Tab-separated table of C-alpha atoms and ligand atoms in Angstrom:
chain	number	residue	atom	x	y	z
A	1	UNK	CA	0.000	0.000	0.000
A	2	UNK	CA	1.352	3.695	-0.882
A	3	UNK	CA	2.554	5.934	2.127
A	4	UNK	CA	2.893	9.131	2.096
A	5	UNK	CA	6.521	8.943	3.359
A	6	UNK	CA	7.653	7.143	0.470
A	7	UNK	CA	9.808	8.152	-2.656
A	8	UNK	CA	8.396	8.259	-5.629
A	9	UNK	CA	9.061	9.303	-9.069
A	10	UNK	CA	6.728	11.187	-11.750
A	11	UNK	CA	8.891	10.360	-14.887
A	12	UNK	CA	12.504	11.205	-14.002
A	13	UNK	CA	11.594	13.384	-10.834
A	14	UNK	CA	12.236	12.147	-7.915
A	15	UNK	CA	10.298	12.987	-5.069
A	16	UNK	CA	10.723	12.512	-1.202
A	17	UNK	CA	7.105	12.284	-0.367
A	18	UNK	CA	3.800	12.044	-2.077
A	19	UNK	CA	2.472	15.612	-0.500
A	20	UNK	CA	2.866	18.694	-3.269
A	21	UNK	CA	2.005	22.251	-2.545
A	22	UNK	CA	-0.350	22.634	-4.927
A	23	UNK	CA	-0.269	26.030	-6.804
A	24	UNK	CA	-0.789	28.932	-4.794
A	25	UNK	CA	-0.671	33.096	-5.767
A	26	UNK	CA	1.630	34.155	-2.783
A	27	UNK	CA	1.138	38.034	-4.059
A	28	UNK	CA	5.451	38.938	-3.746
A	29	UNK	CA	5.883	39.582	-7.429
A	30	UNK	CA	6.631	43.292	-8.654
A	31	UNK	CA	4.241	45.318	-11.081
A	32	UNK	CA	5.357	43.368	-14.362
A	33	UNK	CA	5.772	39.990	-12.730
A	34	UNK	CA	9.077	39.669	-11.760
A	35	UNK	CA	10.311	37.956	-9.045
A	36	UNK	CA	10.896	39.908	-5.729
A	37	UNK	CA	13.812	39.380	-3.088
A	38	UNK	CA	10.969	38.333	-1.010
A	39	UNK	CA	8.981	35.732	-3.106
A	40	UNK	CA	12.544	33.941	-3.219
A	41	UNK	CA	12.402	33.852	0.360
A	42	UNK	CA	9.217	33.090	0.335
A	43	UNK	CA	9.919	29.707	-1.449
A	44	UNK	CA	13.120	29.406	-0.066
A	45	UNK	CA	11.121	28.890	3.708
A	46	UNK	CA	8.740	26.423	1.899
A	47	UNK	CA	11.916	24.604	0.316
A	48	UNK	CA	13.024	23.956	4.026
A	49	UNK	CA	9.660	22.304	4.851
A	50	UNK	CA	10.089	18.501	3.242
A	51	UNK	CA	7.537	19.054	0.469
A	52	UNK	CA	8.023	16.524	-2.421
A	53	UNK	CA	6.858	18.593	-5.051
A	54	UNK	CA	6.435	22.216	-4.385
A	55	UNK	CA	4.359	24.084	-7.392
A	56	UNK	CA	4.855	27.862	-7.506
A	57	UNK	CA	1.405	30.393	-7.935
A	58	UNK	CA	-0.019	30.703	-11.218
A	59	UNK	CA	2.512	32.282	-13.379
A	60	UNK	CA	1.060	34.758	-16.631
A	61	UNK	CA	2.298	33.591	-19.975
A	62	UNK	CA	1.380	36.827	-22.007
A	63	UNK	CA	0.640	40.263	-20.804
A	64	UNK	CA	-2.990	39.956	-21.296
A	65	UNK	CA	-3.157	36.812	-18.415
A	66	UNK	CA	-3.101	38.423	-15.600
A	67	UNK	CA	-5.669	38.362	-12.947
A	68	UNK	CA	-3.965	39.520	-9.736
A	69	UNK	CA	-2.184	41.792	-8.613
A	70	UNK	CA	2.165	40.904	-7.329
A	71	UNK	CA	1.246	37.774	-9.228
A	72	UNK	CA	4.075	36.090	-11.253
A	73	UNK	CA	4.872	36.678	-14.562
A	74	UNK	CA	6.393	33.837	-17.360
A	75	UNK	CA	6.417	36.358	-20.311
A	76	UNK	CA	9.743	37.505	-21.220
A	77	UNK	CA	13.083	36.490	-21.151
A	78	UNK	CA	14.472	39.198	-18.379
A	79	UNK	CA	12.305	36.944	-16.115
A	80	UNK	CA	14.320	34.084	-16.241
A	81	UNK	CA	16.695	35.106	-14.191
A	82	UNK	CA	14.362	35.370	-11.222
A	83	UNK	CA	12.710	32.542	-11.709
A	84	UNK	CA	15.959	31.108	-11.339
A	85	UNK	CA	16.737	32.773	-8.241
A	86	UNK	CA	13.504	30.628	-6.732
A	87	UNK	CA	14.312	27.655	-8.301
A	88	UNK	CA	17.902	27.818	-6.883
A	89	UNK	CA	16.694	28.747	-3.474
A	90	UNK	CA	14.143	26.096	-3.099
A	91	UNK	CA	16.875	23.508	-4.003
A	92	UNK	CA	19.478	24.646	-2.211
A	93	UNK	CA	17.027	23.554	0.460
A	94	UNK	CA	16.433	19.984	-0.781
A	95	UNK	CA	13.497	20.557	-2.158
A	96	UNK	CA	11.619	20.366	-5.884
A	97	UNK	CA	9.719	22.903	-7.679
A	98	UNK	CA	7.381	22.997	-10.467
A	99	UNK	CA	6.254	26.195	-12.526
A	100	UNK	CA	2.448	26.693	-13.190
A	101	UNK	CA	1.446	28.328	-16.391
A	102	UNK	CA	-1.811	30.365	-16.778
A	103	UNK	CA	-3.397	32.298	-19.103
A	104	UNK	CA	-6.804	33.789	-17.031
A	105	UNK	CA	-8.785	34.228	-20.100
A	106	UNK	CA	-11.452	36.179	-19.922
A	107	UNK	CA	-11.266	36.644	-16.228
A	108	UNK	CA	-8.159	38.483	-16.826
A	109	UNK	CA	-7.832	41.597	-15.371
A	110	UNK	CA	-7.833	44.696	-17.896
A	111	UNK	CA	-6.577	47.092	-15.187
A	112	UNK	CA	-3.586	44.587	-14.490
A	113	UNK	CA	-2.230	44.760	-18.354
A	114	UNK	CA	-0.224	47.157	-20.161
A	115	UNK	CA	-1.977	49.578	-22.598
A	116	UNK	CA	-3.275	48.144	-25.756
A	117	UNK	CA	-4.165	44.733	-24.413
A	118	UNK	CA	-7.633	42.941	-24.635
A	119	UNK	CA	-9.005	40.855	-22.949
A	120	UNK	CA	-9.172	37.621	-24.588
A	121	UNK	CA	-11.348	34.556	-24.156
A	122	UNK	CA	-12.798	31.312	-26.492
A	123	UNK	CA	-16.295	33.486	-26.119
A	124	UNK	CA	-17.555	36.970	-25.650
A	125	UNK	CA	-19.023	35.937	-22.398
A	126	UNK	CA	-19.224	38.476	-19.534
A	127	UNK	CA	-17.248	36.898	-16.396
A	128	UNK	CA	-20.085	36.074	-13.838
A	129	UNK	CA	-17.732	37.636	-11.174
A	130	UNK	CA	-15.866	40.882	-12.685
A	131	UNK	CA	-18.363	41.544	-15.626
A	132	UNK	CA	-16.159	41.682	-17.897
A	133	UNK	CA	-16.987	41.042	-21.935
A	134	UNK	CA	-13.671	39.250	-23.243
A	135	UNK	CA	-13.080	39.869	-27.156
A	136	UNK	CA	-13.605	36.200	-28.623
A	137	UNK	CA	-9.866	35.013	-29.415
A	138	UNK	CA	-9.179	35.053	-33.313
A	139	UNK	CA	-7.519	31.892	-34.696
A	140	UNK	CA	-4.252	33.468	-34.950
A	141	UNK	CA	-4.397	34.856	-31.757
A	142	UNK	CA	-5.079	31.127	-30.474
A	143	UNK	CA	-1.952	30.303	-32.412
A	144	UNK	CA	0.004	32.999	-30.134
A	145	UNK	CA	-1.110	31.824	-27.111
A	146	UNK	CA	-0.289	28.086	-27.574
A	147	UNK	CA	3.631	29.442	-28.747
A	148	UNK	CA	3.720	31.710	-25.006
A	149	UNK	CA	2.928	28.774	-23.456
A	150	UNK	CA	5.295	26.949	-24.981
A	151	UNK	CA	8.094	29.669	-24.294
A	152	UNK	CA	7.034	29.826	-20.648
A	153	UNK	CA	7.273	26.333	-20.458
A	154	UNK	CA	10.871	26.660	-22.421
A	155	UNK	CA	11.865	29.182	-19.801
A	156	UNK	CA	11.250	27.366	-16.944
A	157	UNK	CA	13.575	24.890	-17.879
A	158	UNK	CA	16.121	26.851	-18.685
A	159	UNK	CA	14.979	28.630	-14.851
A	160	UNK	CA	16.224	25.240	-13.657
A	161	UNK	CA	12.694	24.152	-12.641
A	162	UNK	CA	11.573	20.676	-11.989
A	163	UNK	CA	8.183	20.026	-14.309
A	164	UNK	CA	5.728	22.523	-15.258
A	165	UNK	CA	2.345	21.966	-14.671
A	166	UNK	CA	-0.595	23.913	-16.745
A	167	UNK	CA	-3.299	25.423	-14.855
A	168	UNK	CA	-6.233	23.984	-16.408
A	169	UNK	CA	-8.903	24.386	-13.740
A	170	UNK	CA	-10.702	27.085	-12.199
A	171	UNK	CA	-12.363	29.096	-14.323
A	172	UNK	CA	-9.211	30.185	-15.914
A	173	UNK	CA	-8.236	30.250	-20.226
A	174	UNK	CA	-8.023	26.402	-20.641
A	175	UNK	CA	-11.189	25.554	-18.316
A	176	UNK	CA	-12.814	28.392	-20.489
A	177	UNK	CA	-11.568	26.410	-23.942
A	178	UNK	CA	-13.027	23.227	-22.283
A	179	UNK	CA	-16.340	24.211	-21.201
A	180	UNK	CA	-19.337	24.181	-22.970
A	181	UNK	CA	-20.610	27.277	-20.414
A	182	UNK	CA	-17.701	29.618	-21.794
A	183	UNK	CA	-16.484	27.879	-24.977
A	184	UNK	CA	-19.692	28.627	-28.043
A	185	UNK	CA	-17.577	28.754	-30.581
A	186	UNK	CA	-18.462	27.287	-33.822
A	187	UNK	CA	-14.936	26.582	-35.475
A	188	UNK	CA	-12.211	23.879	-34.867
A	189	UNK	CA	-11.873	25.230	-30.589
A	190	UNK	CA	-15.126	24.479	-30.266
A	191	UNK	CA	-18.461	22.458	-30.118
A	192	UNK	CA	-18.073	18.587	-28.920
A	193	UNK	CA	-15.610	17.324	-26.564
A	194	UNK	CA	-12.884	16.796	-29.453
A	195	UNK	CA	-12.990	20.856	-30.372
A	196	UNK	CA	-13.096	21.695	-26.789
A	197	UNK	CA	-10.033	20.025	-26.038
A	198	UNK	CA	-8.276	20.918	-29.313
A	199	UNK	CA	-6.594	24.151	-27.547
A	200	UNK	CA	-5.070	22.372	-24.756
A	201	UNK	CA	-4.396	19.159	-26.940
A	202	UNK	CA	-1.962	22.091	-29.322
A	203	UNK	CA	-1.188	23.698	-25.822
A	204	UNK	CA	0.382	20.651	-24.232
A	205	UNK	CA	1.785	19.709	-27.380
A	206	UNK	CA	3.952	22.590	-27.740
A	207	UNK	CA	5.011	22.494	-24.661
A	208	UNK	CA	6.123	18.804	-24.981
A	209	UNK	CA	8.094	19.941	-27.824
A	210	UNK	CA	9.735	23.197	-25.827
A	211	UNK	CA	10.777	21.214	-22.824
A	212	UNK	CA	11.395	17.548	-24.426
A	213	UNK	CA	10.462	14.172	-23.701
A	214	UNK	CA	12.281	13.796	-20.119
A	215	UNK	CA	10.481	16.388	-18.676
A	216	UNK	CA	7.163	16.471	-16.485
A	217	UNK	CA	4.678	18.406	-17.626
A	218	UNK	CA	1.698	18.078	-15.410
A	219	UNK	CA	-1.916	19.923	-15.331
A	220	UNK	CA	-4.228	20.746	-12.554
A	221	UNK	CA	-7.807	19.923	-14.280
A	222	UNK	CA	-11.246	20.638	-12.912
A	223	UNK	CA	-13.070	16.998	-12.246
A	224	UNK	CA	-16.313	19.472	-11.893
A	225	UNK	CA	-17.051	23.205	-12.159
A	226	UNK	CA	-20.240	22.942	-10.173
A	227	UNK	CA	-21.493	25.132	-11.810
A	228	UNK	CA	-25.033	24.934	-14.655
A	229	UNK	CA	-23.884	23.604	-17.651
A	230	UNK	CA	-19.838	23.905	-16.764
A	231	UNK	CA	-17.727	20.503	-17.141
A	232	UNK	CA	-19.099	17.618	-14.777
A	233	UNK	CA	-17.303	14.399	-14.148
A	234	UNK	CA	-17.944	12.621	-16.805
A	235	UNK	CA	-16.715	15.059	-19.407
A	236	UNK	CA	-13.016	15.978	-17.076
A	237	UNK	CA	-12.780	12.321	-17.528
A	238	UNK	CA	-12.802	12.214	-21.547
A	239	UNK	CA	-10.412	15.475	-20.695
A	240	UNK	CA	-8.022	13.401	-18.753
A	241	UNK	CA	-8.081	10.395	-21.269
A	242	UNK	CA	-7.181	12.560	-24.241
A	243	UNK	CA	-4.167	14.022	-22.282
A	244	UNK	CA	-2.973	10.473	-20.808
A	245	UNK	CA	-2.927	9.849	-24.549
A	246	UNK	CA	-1.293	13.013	-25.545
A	247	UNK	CA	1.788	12.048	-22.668
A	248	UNK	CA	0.697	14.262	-19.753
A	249	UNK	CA	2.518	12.880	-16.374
A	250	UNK	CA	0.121	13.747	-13.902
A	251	UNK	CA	-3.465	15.098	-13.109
A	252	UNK	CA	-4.192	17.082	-10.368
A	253	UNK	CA	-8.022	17.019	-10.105
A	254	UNK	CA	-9.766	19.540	-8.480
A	255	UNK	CA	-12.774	21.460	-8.128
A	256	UNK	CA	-15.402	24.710	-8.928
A	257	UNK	CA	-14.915	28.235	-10.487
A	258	UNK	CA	-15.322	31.344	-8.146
A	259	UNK	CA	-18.634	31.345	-10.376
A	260	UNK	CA	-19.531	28.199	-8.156
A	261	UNK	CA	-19.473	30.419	-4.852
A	262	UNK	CA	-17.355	30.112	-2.000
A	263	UNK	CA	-18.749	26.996	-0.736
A	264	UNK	CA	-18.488	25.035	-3.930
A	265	UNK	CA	-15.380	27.211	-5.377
A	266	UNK	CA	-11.731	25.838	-5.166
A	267	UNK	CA	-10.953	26.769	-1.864
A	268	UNK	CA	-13.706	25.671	0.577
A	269	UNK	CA	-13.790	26.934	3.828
A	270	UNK	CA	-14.557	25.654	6.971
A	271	UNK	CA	-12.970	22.317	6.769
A	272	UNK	CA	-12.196	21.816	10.740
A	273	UNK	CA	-12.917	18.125	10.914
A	274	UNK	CA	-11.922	15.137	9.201
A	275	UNK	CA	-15.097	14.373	7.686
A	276	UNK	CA	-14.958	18.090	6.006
A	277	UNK	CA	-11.436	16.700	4.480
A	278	UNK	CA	-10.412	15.781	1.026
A	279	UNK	CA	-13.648	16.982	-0.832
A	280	UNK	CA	-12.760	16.165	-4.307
A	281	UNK	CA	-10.777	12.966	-3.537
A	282	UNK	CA	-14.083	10.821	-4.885
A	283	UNK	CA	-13.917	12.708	-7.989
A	284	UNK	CA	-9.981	11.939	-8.174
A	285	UNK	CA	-11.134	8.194	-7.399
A	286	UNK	CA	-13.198	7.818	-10.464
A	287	UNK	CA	-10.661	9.499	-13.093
A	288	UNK	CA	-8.011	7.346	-11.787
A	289	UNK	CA	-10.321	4.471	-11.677
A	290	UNK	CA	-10.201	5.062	-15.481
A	291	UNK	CA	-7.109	6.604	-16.820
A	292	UNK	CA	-3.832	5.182	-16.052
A	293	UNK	CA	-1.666	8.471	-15.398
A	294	UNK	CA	-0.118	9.245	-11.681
A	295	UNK	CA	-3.350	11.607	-10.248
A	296	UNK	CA	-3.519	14.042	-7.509
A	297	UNK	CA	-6.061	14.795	-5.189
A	298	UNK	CA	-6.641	18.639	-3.743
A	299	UNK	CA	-9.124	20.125	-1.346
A	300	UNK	CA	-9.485	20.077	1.746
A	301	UNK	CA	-6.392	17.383	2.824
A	302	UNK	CA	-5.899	18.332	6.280
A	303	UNK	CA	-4.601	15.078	8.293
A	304	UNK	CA	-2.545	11.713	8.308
A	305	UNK	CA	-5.002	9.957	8.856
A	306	UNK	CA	-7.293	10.843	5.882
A	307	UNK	CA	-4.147	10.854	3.299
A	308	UNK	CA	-3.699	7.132	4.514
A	309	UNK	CA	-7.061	6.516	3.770
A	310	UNK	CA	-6.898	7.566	0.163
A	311	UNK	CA	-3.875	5.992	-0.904
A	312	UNK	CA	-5.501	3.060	1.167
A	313	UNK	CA	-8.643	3.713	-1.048
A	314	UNK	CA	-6.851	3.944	-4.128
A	315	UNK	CA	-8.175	7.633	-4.733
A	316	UNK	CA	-4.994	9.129	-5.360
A	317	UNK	CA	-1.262	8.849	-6.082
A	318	UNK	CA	-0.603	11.768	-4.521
A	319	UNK	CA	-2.055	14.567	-2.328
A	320	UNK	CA	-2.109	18.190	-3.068
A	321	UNK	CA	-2.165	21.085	-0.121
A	322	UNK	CA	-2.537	24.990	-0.317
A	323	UNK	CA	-3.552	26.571	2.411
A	324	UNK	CA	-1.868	24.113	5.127
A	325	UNK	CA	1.812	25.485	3.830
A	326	UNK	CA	0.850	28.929	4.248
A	327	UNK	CA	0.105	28.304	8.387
A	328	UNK	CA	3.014	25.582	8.414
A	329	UNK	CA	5.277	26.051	5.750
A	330	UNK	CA	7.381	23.180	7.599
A	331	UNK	CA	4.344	20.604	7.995
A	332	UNK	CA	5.420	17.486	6.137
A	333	UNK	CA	8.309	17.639	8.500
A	334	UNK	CA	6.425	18.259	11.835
A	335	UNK	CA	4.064	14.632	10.528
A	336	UNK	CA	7.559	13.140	9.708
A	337	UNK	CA	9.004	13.956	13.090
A	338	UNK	CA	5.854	11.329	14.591
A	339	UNK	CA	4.019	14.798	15.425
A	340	UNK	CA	0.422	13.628	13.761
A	341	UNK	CA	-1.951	16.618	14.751
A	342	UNK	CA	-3.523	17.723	11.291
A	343	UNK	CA	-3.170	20.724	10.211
A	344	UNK	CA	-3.595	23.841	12.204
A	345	UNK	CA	-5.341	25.699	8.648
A	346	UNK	CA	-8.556	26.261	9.591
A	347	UNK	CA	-9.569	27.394	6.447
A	348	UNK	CA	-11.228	30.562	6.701
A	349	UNK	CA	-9.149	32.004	3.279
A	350	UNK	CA	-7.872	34.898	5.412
A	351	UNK	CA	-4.677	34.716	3.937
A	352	UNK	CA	-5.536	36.344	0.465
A	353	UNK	CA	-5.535	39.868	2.549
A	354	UNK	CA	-2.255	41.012	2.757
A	355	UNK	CA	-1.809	39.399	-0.668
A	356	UNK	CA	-3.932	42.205	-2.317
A	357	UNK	CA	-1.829	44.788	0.052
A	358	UNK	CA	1.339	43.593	-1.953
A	359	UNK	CA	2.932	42.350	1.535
A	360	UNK	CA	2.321	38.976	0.680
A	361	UNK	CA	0.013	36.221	1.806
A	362	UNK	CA	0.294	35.374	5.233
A	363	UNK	CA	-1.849	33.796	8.008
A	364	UNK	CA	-4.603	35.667	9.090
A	365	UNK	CA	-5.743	33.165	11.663
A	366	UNK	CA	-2.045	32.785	13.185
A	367	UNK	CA	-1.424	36.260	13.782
A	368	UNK	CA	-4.551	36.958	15.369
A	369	UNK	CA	-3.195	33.914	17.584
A	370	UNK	CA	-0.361	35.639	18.340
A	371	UNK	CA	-1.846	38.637	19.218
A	372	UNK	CA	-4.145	36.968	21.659
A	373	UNK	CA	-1.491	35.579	23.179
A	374	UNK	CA	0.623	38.864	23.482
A	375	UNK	CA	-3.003	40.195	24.848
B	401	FMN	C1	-4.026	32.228	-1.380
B	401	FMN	C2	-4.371	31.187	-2.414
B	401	FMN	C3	-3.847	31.282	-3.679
B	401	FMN	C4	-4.127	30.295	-4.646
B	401	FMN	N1	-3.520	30.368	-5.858
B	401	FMN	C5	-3.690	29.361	-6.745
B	401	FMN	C6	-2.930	29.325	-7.957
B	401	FMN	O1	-2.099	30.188	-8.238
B	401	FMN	N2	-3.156	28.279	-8.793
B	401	FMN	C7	-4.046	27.269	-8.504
B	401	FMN	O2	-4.187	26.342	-9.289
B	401	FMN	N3	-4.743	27.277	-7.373
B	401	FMN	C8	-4.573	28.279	-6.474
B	401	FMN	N4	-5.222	28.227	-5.276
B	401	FMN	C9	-6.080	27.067	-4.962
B	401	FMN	C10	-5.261	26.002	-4.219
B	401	FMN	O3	-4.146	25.570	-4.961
B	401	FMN	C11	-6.089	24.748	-3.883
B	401	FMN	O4	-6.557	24.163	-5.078
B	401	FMN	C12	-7.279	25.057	-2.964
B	401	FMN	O5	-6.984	26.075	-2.030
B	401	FMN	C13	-7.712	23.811	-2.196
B	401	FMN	O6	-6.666	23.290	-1.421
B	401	FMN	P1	-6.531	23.565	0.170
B	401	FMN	O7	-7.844	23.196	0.789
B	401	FMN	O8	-5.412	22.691	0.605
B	401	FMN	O9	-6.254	25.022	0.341
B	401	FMN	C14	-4.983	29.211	-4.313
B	401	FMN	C15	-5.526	29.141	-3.025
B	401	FMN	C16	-5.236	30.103	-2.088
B	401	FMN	C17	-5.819	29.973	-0.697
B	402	SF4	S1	-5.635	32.522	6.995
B	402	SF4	FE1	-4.476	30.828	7.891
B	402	SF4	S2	-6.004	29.469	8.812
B	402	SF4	FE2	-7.092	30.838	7.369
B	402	SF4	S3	-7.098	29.668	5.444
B	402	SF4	FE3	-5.307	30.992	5.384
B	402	SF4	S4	-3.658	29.676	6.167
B	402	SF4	FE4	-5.578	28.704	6.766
């Protein structure tokens, strides 16, 4: 049976543990993307913590694909070198690191890119959060987009990352491509499964040929939007078939669109006991069930006890944590040292607030801890 404590190995990668820290905006990027003194640090602490796979925030691959602000930027070739700075650091450490790749689509935000810029997106479809009315992508603009995904991916080898993984969940440009919600186009991109996949199918294939046949290249996929009419489980798994065929290394299934609302979105809150844990693991269960790739189950993962249970299970090859890390950067080695409390995360999302201040996320519930304490 799997343990979590185990090494494995996701093509040539080898990894300590089966834990990742799946991909999460830590808000220490400068105004164009680059990488700050402080997001190196930032990783560098993480790095330290006994993570087998650590997967850096969603990183922009063209001007136009930003959504946050201080997020990270894979655009341009001045960025290499600090993305290589946080690759160093996190090894120097002993630990891995994978890039995520993201273009937001048409929840992009137009404040957040330089002059001249659209927003782009499969559809004219006003975002159900920000409003927003993308312009519908032209053919040749698809074109572009596939080749800056391919030159992120190219840079982030030469960064001296581990894998790249492509965001392709969350409401973001490929989810948009793959639903039939956002995606109502009537050329090749769109229409049955086949045209809704055809994007990332050119997306991953480019990258395959910028980064070579060693490398991982892994995606984070939504196993259900819950949201009317948005991908369901069924359909992710004819998604995750056609990349297991197209050589993707591993599937990180997750779950919801901000569209979905909080409770249903990515990031569900109030998981405090271990029957609130691991919410999408049954939807990782039945892709793997089916598809014969390495997959990785996010959500909710809070204790030992419940990551046993899914390897156990057979749910997952691996388990995927965000908002753990960001309370205990060092928490795979507290569970390592015999110390099996979950997680102290109580998953109230506080952390995103000093993000958006451009300080950085941080733990909202820990310092008010603190200052109780101090009290
Ligand atoms: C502050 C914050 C930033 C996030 N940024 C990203 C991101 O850049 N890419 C991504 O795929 N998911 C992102 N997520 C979602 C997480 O990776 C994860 O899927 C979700 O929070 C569920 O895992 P958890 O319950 O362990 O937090 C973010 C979540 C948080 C709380
Ligand atoms: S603020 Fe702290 S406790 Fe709340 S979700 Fe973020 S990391 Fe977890």
């Amino acid at each position: 049976m799997p343990t979590l404590f185990e090494k494995t190995w996701i093509k040539c990668l080898e990894l300590s543990n089966r834990a990742i820290r799946s991909a999460t905006w830590t808000g220490l990027a400068d105004d164009r993307g680059y990488v700050t003194d402080r997001a190196v640090e930032f990783y560098r602490e993480l790095g330290r913590g006994g993570i087998g796979l650590i997967v850096t925030g969603y990183q922009f691959v063209m001007p136009n694909g930003r959504q946050l602000p201080y997020q990270k930027g894979n655009y341009e070739e001045g960025q290499v070198h600090g993305l290589a700075r946080l690759a160093a650091a996190v090894h120097e450490e002993g630990g891995k690191v994978a890039v995520q790749l993201v273009h937001c689509g048409g929840r992009a935000s137009k404040e957040l890119m330089p002059e001249g810029w659209d927003v782009w997106a499969p559809s004219s479809i006003a975002d159900p959060t920000t409003g927003t009315v993308p312009k519908e992508m032209t053919v040749a603009e698809i074109t572009q987009l596939v080749e800056a995904y391919a030159a992120a991916a190219a840079r982030s080898v030469k960064a001296g990352f581990d894998a790249v993984q492509l965001h392709g969940a969350h409401g973001y440009g490929i989810n948009q491509f793959l639903s039939a919600l956002t995606n109502k186009r009537g050329d090749r991109y769109g229409g049955d499964i086949k045209k809704r996949y055809r994007f990332l199918g050119e997306v991953l294939e480019a990258v395959r040929a910028a980064v070579g046949e060693d490398f991982p290249v892994l995606i984070k996929l939504n196993g259900h939007d819950y949201v009317e009419g948005g991908i369901v489980p069924e359909e992710a798994l004819e998604f995750a078939r056609r990349l297991a065929d197209d050589g993707i290394d591993a599937i990180e299934v997750s779950g919801g669109t901000p569209a979905a609302g909080p409770k249903l979105g990515p990031s569900r809150p109030g998981i405090l006991k271990e029957s609130d844990e691991a919410y999408l693991a049954d939807i990782a269960a039945f892709i793997r069930g089916r598809v014969k790739v390495p997959i990785i189950t996010v959500g909710g993962i809070r204790s030992p006890k419940v990551i046993q249970e899914i390897f156990d299970n057979g749910k997952a090859d691996y388990v995927a944590l965000s908002r753990p890390f960001i309370r205990e950067p060092h928490l795979l080695n507290r569970w390592k040292s015999g110390d099996s409390e979950r997680a102290a995360c109580i998953s109230c999302r506080g952390c995103f607030e000093t993000g958006y201040k451009g300080l950085g996320i941080s733990c909202k519930a820990e310092r008010e801890r603190k200052e109780r304490e101090e009290a």
